CSV table of C-alpha atoms in Angstrom, one decimal:
chain,number,residue,atom,x,y,z
E,1,MET,CA,0.3,0.3,0.1
E,2,SER,CA,1.2,3.6,-0.7
E,3,ARG,CA,0.1,6.6,0.6
E,4,HIS,CA,-1.1,9.6,-1.6
E,5,ALA,CA,-1.9,13.1,-0.9
E,6,LEU,CA,-4.0,14.9,-3.3
E,7,LEU,CA,-3.6,18.9,-3.4
E,8,VAL,CA,-7.0,20.7,-3.9
E,9,SER,CA,-7.4,23.5,-6.3
E,10,PRO,CA,-7.7,26.8,-4.7
E,11,ALA,CA,-11.4,28.2,-5.3
E,12,ALA,CA,-11.9,31.8,-5.8
E,13,ASN,CA,-15.3,31.7,-3.7
E,14,ARG,CA,-13.9,32.2,-0.3
E,15,VAL,CA,-16.7,30.2,1.6
E,16,TYR,CA,-16.9,27.1,-1.1
E,17,ALA,CA,-12.8,27.4,-0.4
E,18,GLY,CA,-13.7,26.7,3.4
E,19,ALA,CA,-15.6,23.5,2.6
E,20,SER,CA,-13.4,22.5,-0.8
E,21,VAL,CA,-11.4,19.9,1.2
E,22,ALA,CA,-14.4,18.2,2.9
E,23,LEU,CA,-16.1,17.9,0.0
E,24,THR,CA,-13.2,16.3,-1.8
E,25,VAL,CA,-12.9,13.6,0.9
E,26,ALA,CA,-16.8,13.1,0.2
E,27,GLU,CA,-16.4,12.9,-3.6
E,28,LEU,CA,-13.1,10.9,-3.7
E,29,GLY,CA,-15.3,8.4,-1.3
E,30,VAL,CA,-18.0,8.0,-3.7
E,31,ALA,CA,-15.6,7.8,-6.4
E,32,GLY,CA,-13.8,4.8,-4.6
E,33,LEU,CA,-16.9,3.3,-3.8
E,34,ALA,CA,-18.4,3.2,-7.2
E,35,ALA,CA,-15.2,3.4,-9.7
E,36,LEU,CA,-12.2,2.0,-7.6
E,37,GLY,CA,-13.4,-1.1,-6.1
E,38,GLY,CA,-13.4,0.3,-2.4
E,39,ARG,CA,-9.6,0.0,-2.7
E,40,LEU,CA,-9.0,3.4,-1.4
E,41,THR,CA,-8.5,3.4,2.3
E,42,GLY,CA,-8.1,5.8,5.0
E,43,VAL,CA,-9.6,8.9,3.1
E,44,GLU,CA,-8.8,11.8,5.3
E,45,GLU,CA,-8.2,15.7,5.4
E,46,THR,CA,-4.4,16.4,6.4
E,47,ARG,CA,-1.8,19.1,6.1
E,48,ILE,CA,1.8,19.1,4.6
E,49,ALA,CA,4.1,22.3,5.4
E,50,GLY,CA,0.5,24.2,6.4
E,51,VAL,CA,-1.1,23.3,2.9
E,52,PRO,CA,-4.4,21.0,3.0
E,53,TYR,CA,-4.5,18.1,1.1
E,54,VAL,CA,-6.8,15.1,1.0
E,55,ALA,CA,-4.6,11.7,1.8
E,56,PHE,CA,-5.3,8.1,1.1
E,57,GLU,CA,-3.9,4.6,1.2
E,58,ALA,CA,-4.0,2.9,-2.2
E,59,ALA,CA,-1.9,-0.2,-4.1
E,60,ASP,CA,-1.2,0.0,-7.6
E,61,LEU,CA,-3.1,2.7,-9.1
E,62,THR,CA,-3.8,1.9,-12.9
E,63,ASP,CA,-4.2,4.2,-15.8
E,64,ARG,CA,-7.7,3.5,-15.4
E,65,ASP,CA,-7.9,4.5,-11.9
E,66,LEU,CA,-6.2,7.7,-12.5
E,67,ALA,CA,-8.1,8.6,-15.1
E,68,VAL,CA,-11.3,8.5,-12.3
E,69,LEU,CA,-8.8,10.7,-10.0
E,70,GLY,CA,-8.1,13.0,-12.6
E,71,LEU,CA,-12.1,13.5,-12.6
E,72,LEU,CA,-12.5,15.0,-9.5
E,73,SER,CA,-13.9,18.7,-9.5
E,74,SER,CA,-11.2,20.0,-7.1
E,75,ALA,CA,-7.8,18.1,-8.3
E,76,HIS,CA,-5.3,20.2,-8.8
E,77,ALA,CA,-2.0,17.8,-8.4
E,78,LEU,CA,-1.7,14.2,-6.9
E,79,PHE,CA,1.6,12.9,-5.0
E,80,GLU,CA,2.9,9.7,-3.5
E,81,VAL,CA,4.2,10.2,-0.2
E,82,ALA,CA,7.7,8.6,-0.6
E,83,ASP,CA,9.9,7.8,2.7
E,84,GLY,CA,10.9,10.4,4.4
E,85,GLY,CA,7.8,12.5,3.9
E,86,LEU,CA,8.8,13.7,0.2
E,87,LEU,CA,6.4,14.3,-2.4
E,88,ARG,CA,6.5,12.4,-6.0
E,89,PRO,CA,4.4,13.8,-8.4
E,90,VAL,CA,1.9,11.6,-10.3
E,91,GLN,CA,0.5,12.6,-13.5
E,92,LEU,CA,-3.3,12.8,-13.3
E,93,PRO,CA,-5.2,12.6,-17.1
E,94,ARG,CA,-7.4,15.5,-17.4
E,95,PRO,CA,-11.1,14.6,-19.1
E,96,ASP,CA,-11.7,18.1,-20.7
E,97,VAL,CA,-11.7,18.4,-24.3
E,98,LEU,CA,-12.9,22.1,-24.5
E,99,ASP,CA,-11.3,25.0,-22.6
E,100,ASP,CA,-12.8,25.5,-19.4
E,101,ASP,CA,-13.3,29.3,-19.6
E,102,LEU,CA,-16.5,28.2,-21.3
E,103,ILE,CA,-17.5,27.6,-17.8
E,104,THR,CA,-15.9,30.3,-15.9
E,105,ILE,CA,-16.5,33.5,-17.9
E,106,PRO,CA,-19.8,34.1,-17.5
E,107,LYS,CA,-20.9,36.2,-14.3
E,108,TYR,CA,-24.4,36.6,-13.0
E,109,ALA,CA,-26.6,36.7,-10.0
E,110,GLY,CA,-27.5,33.3,-9.0
E,111,LYS,CA,-24.8,31.4,-10.8
E,112,THR,CA,-23.7,28.0,-9.1
E,113,ASN,CA,-20.1,27.9,-8.3
E,114,GLU,CA,-18.3,25.9,-11.2
E,115,HIS,CA,-16.1,23.8,-8.9
E,116,PHE,CA,-19.8,22.9,-7.2
E,117,THR,CA,-21.1,22.1,-11.0
E,118,ARG,CA,-18.3,19.9,-11.5
E,119,LEU,CA,-18.6,18.1,-8.4
E,120,LEU,CA,-22.1,17.4,-8.9
E,121,LEU,CA,-21.8,16.2,-12.6
E,122,ASN,CA,-19.1,14.1,-11.5
E,123,VAL,CA,-20.9,12.2,-8.3
E,124,THR,CA,-24.0,11.7,-10.6
E,125,LEU,CA,-21.8,10.3,-13.0
E,126,LEU,CA,-20.0,7.9,-10.5
E,127,SER,CA,-23.4,7.2,-9.2
E,128,SER,CA,-24.7,5.8,-12.9
E,129,ALA,CA,-24.1,2.3,-14.2
E,130,TRP,CA,-20.9,3.8,-16.4
E,131,ALA,CA,-18.8,4.5,-13.3
E,132,ARG,CA,-16.3,1.8,-14.0
E,133,ASN,CA,-16.5,1.9,-17.9
E,134,ARG,CA,-18.1,4.3,-19.9
E,135,PRO,CA,-20.4,3.1,-23.0
E,136,ALA,CA,-18.9,2.9,-26.5
E,137,ARG,CA,-21.4,5.7,-27.3
E,138,ARG,CA,-21.0,9.4,-26.0
E,139,LEU,CA,-23.1,10.1,-22.8
E,140,ARG,CA,-25.8,12.6,-22.9
E,141,VAL,CA,-26.5,14.9,-19.7
E,142,LEU,CA,-29.8,16.7,-19.0
E,143,ASP,CA,-30.6,19.8,-16.8
E,144,PRO,CA,-34.0,20.2,-16.7
E,145,LEU,CA,-33.7,23.6,-14.9
E,146,CYS,CA,-30.6,24.7,-16.9
E,147,GLY,CA,-30.8,28.6,-16.4
E,148,ARG,CA,-27.9,29.9,-18.3
E,149,GLY,CA,-26.3,26.8,-19.0
E,150,THR,CA,-23.4,26.2,-16.6
E,151,THR,CA,-24.1,22.9,-16.4
E,152,LEU,CA,-24.5,22.4,-20.1
E,153,ASN,CA,-21.1,23.7,-20.6
E,154,GLN,CA,-19.4,21.5,-18.2
E,155,ALA,CA,-21.1,18.5,-20.1
E,156,LEU,CA,-19.6,20.0,-23.2
E,157,VAL,CA,-16.1,20.6,-21.5
E,158,TYR,CA,-16.3,16.7,-20.6
E,159,GLY,CA,-17.2,15.9,-24.2
E,160,PHE,CA,-20.9,15.1,-23.7
E,161,ASP,CA,-23.8,15.7,-25.4
E,162,ALA,CA,-25.9,18.4,-23.6
E,163,ALA,CA,-29.7,18.7,-23.1
E,164,GLY,CA,-31.2,21.6,-21.1
E,165,ILE,CA,-34.7,22.9,-20.5
E,166,ASP,CA,-35.6,26.6,-18.6
E,167,SER,CA,-39.0,28.2,-18.3
E,168,ASP,CA,-37.2,31.4,-18.4
E,169,GLY,CA,-36.9,32.5,-22.1
E,170,ARG,CA,-34.2,35.6,-21.2
E,171,ASP,CA,-31.8,33.2,-19.7
E,172,VAL,CA,-31.6,30.6,-22.7
E,173,ALA,CA,-31.7,33.4,-24.9
E,174,ALA,CA,-28.5,35.0,-23.0
E,175,TYR,CA,-27.1,31.5,-22.9
E,176,ALA,CA,-27.9,31.2,-26.8
E,177,THR,CA,-26.0,34.8,-27.3
E,178,PHE,CA,-23.1,33.6,-25.3
E,179,LEU,CA,-22.5,30.4,-26.6
E,180,ARG,CA,-22.3,32.0,-30.1
E,181,THR,CA,-20.0,34.3,-29.2
E,182,TRP,CA,-17.8,31.9,-27.7
E,183,LEU,CA,-17.8,29.6,-30.2
E,184,GLN,CA,-16.8,32.2,-32.6
E,185,ARG,CA,-13.9,33.5,-30.8
E,186,LYS,CA,-12.5,29.9,-30.1
E,187,ARG,CA,-13.3,29.6,-34.0
E,188,LEU,CA,-14.3,26.1,-33.4
E,189,LYS,CA,-16.5,24.7,-36.3
E,190,HIS,CA,-20.3,24.7,-35.2
E,191,LYS,CA,-23.5,25.3,-36.3
E,192,ILE,CA,-26.0,27.3,-34.1
E,193,GLU,CA,-29.4,28.3,-34.2
E,194,PHE,CA,-32.1,29.6,-31.9
E,195,SER,CA,-35.7,29.6,-33.3
E,196,PRO,CA,-39.1,28.9,-32.2
E,197,VAL,CA,-41.2,25.9,-31.7
E,198,ARG,CA,-44.5,25.6,-33.4
E,199,GLU,CA,-47.7,23.4,-32.6
E,200,ARG,CA,-50.8,23.9,-34.3
E,201,ARG,CA,-49.7,27.4,-35.4
E,202,GLN,CA,-48.8,28.2,-32.2
E,203,VAL,CA,-45.2,29.1,-30.5
E,204,VAL,CA,-45.0,26.5,-27.5
E,205,ALA,CA,-41.1,27.0,-26.8
E,206,ARG,CA,-37.9,28.4,-28.2
E,207,ARG,CA,-35.3,25.7,-28.9
E,208,LEU,CA,-31.6,26.5,-29.0
E,209,HIS,CA,-29.5,23.7,-31.1
E,210,ALA,CA,-25.8,23.9,-31.8
E,211,THR,CA,-23.2,21.3,-32.8
E,212,LEU,CA,-19.4,21.7,-32.4
E,213,ALA,CA,-16.2,20.1,-33.1
E,214,ALA,CA,-13.6,20.1,-30.4
E,215,THR,CA,-10.8,19.9,-32.9
E,216,PRO,CA,-10.4,20.5,-36.6
E,217,GLU,CA,-10.0,16.7,-36.8
E,218,GLN,CA,-12.9,15.8,-35.4
E,219,ALA,CA,-14.8,18.2,-37.7
E,220,ARG,CA,-13.3,16.5,-40.7
E,221,ALA,CA,-14.7,13.0,-39.4
E,222,GLY,CA,-18.0,14.5,-38.5
E,223,ASP,CA,-17.4,13.7,-34.8
E,224,THR,CA,-19.3,16.4,-33.4
E,225,LEU,CA,-21.1,17.5,-29.8
E,226,GLU,CA,-24.7,18.3,-29.7
E,227,LEU,CA,-26.3,20.9,-27.7
E,228,VAL,CA,-30.0,21.0,-27.4
E,229,ALA,CA,-32.0,23.4,-25.0
E,230,TYR,CA,-35.3,24.7,-24.8
E,231,ALA,CA,-37.1,28.0,-23.1
E,232,ALA,CA,-40.2,26.0,-22.0
E,233,ASP,CA,-41.9,24.4,-18.8
E,234,THR,CA,-39.6,21.9,-17.1
E,235,VAL,CA,-42.7,19.5,-16.4
E,236,ALA,CA,-43.3,19.4,-20.1
E,237,GLY,CA,-39.9,17.7,-21.0
E,238,THR,CA,-41.4,14.7,-22.3
E,239,ARG,CA,-43.0,17.0,-25.3
E,240,PHE,CA,-39.4,18.0,-26.6
E,241,PHE,CA,-37.2,14.7,-25.4
E,242,ARG,CA,-37.7,11.1,-26.1
E,243,ALA,CA,-38.0,8.8,-23.1
E,244,GLY,CA,-34.6,7.0,-22.1
E,245,SER,CA,-32.8,9.3,-24.2
E,246,VAL,CA,-30.3,10.8,-21.6
E,247,ASP,CA,-27.7,9.2,-19.4
E,248,LEU,CA,-27.3,11.7,-16.4
E,249,VAL,CA,-30.0,13.9,-15.3
E,250,VAL,CA,-27.9,16.9,-13.3
E,251,THR,CA,-29.8,19.9,-11.9
E,252,ASP,CA,-29.8,22.7,-9.2
E,253,ALA,CA,-33.3,23.1,-7.6
E,254,PRO,CA,-34.3,26.7,-6.6
E,255,TYR,CA,-32.9,27.6,-3.4
E,256,GLY,CA,-35.7,29.8,-2.8
E,257,VAL,CA,-33.5,33.2,-2.5
E,258,GLN,CA,-32.3,34.3,-5.9
E,259,HIS,CA,-35.0,31.8,-7.5
E,260,GLY,CA,-38.0,30.2,-6.0
E,261,SER,CA,-39.9,27.3,-7.4
E,262,ARG,CA,-43.0,28.0,-9.7
E,263,THR,CA,-45.7,25.3,-10.5
E,264,ALA,CA,-49.5,25.7,-11.6
E,265,ALA,CA,-51.2,24.7,-8.6
E,266,ALA,CA,-48.8,25.9,-5.7
E,267,GLY,CA,-47.8,29.3,-7.6
E,268,LEU,CA,-44.3,30.5,-6.5
E,269,ASP,CA,-42.7,28.6,-3.4
E,270,ARG,CA,-39.6,29.1,-1.3
E,271,GLY,CA,-39.0,25.2,-1.4
E,272,PRO,CA,-38.4,23.1,-4.2
E,273,VAL,CA,-40.5,20.0,-3.4
E,274,PRO,CA,-43.6,21.1,-5.3
E,275,LEU,CA,-41.8,21.3,-8.5
E,276,LEU,CA,-39.9,18.2,-8.1
E,277,THR,CA,-43.1,16.4,-7.2
E,278,ASP,CA,-44.6,17.3,-10.5
E,279,ALA,CA,-41.6,17.3,-12.7
E,280,VAL,CA,-39.1,14.3,-11.4
E,281,PRO,CA,-41.4,11.6,-12.8
E,282,GLY,CA,-41.1,13.1,-16.1
E,283,TRP,CA,-37.4,13.6,-15.8
E,284,ALA,CA,-37.0,9.9,-14.7
E,285,GLY,CA,-38.6,8.7,-17.4
E,286,LEU,CA,-36.1,10.1,-19.7
E,287,LEU,CA,-33.5,8.4,-18.3
E,288,ARG,CA,-32.1,5.3,-19.6
E,289,PRO,CA,-31.8,2.2,-17.5
E,290,GLY,CA,-28.8,2.6,-15.4
E,291,GLY,CA,-28.6,6.5,-15.8
E,292,ALA,CA,-28.5,8.2,-12.3
E,293,MET,CA,-30.3,11.9,-11.6
E,294,GLY,CA,-28.4,14.2,-9.1
E,295,ILE,CA,-30.3,17.2,-7.6
E,296,ALA,CA,-28.4,20.0,-5.2
E,297,TRP,CA,-30.8,22.0,-3.2
E,298,ASN,CA,-31.0,24.3,-0.2
E,299,ALA,CA,-31.2,22.0,2.8
E,300,ASN,CA,-32.8,25.2,4.8
E,301,VAL,CA,-35.9,25.1,2.8
E,302,ALA,CA,-36.6,21.2,2.2
E,303,ASP,CA,-35.5,18.2,4.3
E,304,ARG,CA,-33.5,15.4,2.7
E,305,SER,CA,-36.2,12.8,3.5
E,306,ALA,CA,-39.0,15.0,1.4
E,307,LEU,CA,-36.6,14.9,-1.7
E,308,ALA,CA,-35.9,11.1,-1.1
E,309,ALA,CA,-39.4,10.5,-1.2
E,310,VAL,CA,-40.0,12.2,-4.2
E,311,LEU,CA,-37.5,10.1,-6.0
E,312,ALA,CA,-38.4,6.9,-4.9
E,313,GLY,CA,-41.9,7.6,-5.7
E,314,ALA,CA,-40.4,8.1,-9.4
E,315,GLY,CA,-39.1,4.5,-9.4
E,316,LEU,CA,-35.7,5.5,-8.6
E,317,THR,CA,-33.4,4.3,-6.0
E,318,VAL,CA,-31.7,6.6,-3.6
E,319,LEU,CA,-28.1,6.3,-2.9
E,320,GLU,CA,-27.4,6.7,0.8
E,321,ALA,CA,-24.0,5.2,1.5
E,322,PRO,CA,-22.0,6.9,3.8
E,323,PRO,CA,-19.7,9.3,1.3
E,324,TYR,CA,-23.4,10.7,0.0
E,325,ALA,CA,-23.8,12.3,3.4
E,326,GLY,CA,-20.4,14.2,3.3
E,327,PHE,CA,-22.0,17.0,0.7
E,328,ARG,CA,-23.6,19.2,2.9
E,329,HIS,CA,-22.2,23.0,3.3
E,330,ARG,CA,-22.8,26.5,3.7
E,331,VAL,CA,-23.0,28.8,0.9
E,332,ASP,CA,-24.0,31.9,2.8
E,333,GLN,CA,-26.3,32.8,5.9
E,334,ALA,CA,-29.5,31.9,3.6
E,335,ILE,CA,-28.1,28.7,1.9
E,336,VAL,CA,-27.2,25.3,3.0
E,337,ARG,CA,-26.2,23.2,-0.1
E,338,ASP,CA,-26.6,19.6,-0.1
E,339,LEU,CA,-27.1,16.9,-3.0
E,340,ILE,CA,-28.9,13.9,-3.5
E,341,VAL,CA,-28.4,11.1,-6.0
E,342,ALA,CA,-30.5,8.2,-7.3
E,343,ARG,CA,-30.1,5.8,-10.0
E,344,LYS,CA,-32.9,4.0,-12.2
E,345,PRO,CA,-32.8,0.3,-12.2
């Protein structure tokens, strides 16, 4: 067994930086459980020369193991702790196929921290049937409350296809404008359009559709990523996406501070439960068997047990292993954020 030390990336957000080491411990715990066969032991926070690290014991890390560790949202560098306490660098492969400024450039009120968006997507992916071995086809990620596209952008950066829905047409339009500008500035081969969707001569939604190639070689080969997002009611998602057409559903439920949950029956509600009660059955129907759903929410306005009941009622299996209990953290005085993950049998 060898001891390793994972250096955690610094976060620009001071509050998130204070929680990032504990969150990395929890994320590494999920990775060890789901993708590394439980071979990581002794996962803990530690300090080396006054700098925070996450330490663990492991034997003979393979290339696939390192690929999983390179996925971690706050992994900055990995070291093997040699005799005498010296740190030997271990190269971590990075999964990104696009520049991460696709995620970091947009700044707006209510935007989810980029590190946490990556963590939520990672934990959901690790909880799916594809945690150990990705399928031959490209994964597809749906954010059914996509806002201005932070989760969609993270999916694209990973080389996944992305899909989204949001009831705020202004947010989807702003995202379309940003994405078009970014693709042009990066000079990536792409096609993008934002157009109305009509049924019986009535406009029922607006649809953002983009295809892009990460490299010129992929463009020539026709190997493109696809993004589809609708400005529409998320409860009506099954009108726009086929059943069993997505691998992961990843979303940030309204926190009840910057945004509330709005449903036809309840109107505006500070908690996410009424919205999720209406929407989760439809989202679950869009998942392929073996797919996973990850939802972040403000624990100050809804109990975990209420969200677990909604997910279970939609036929999903809520994951309750100990590492999943380690993601609760403070965002500000009004928000204590947590996440819950469930898998489709």
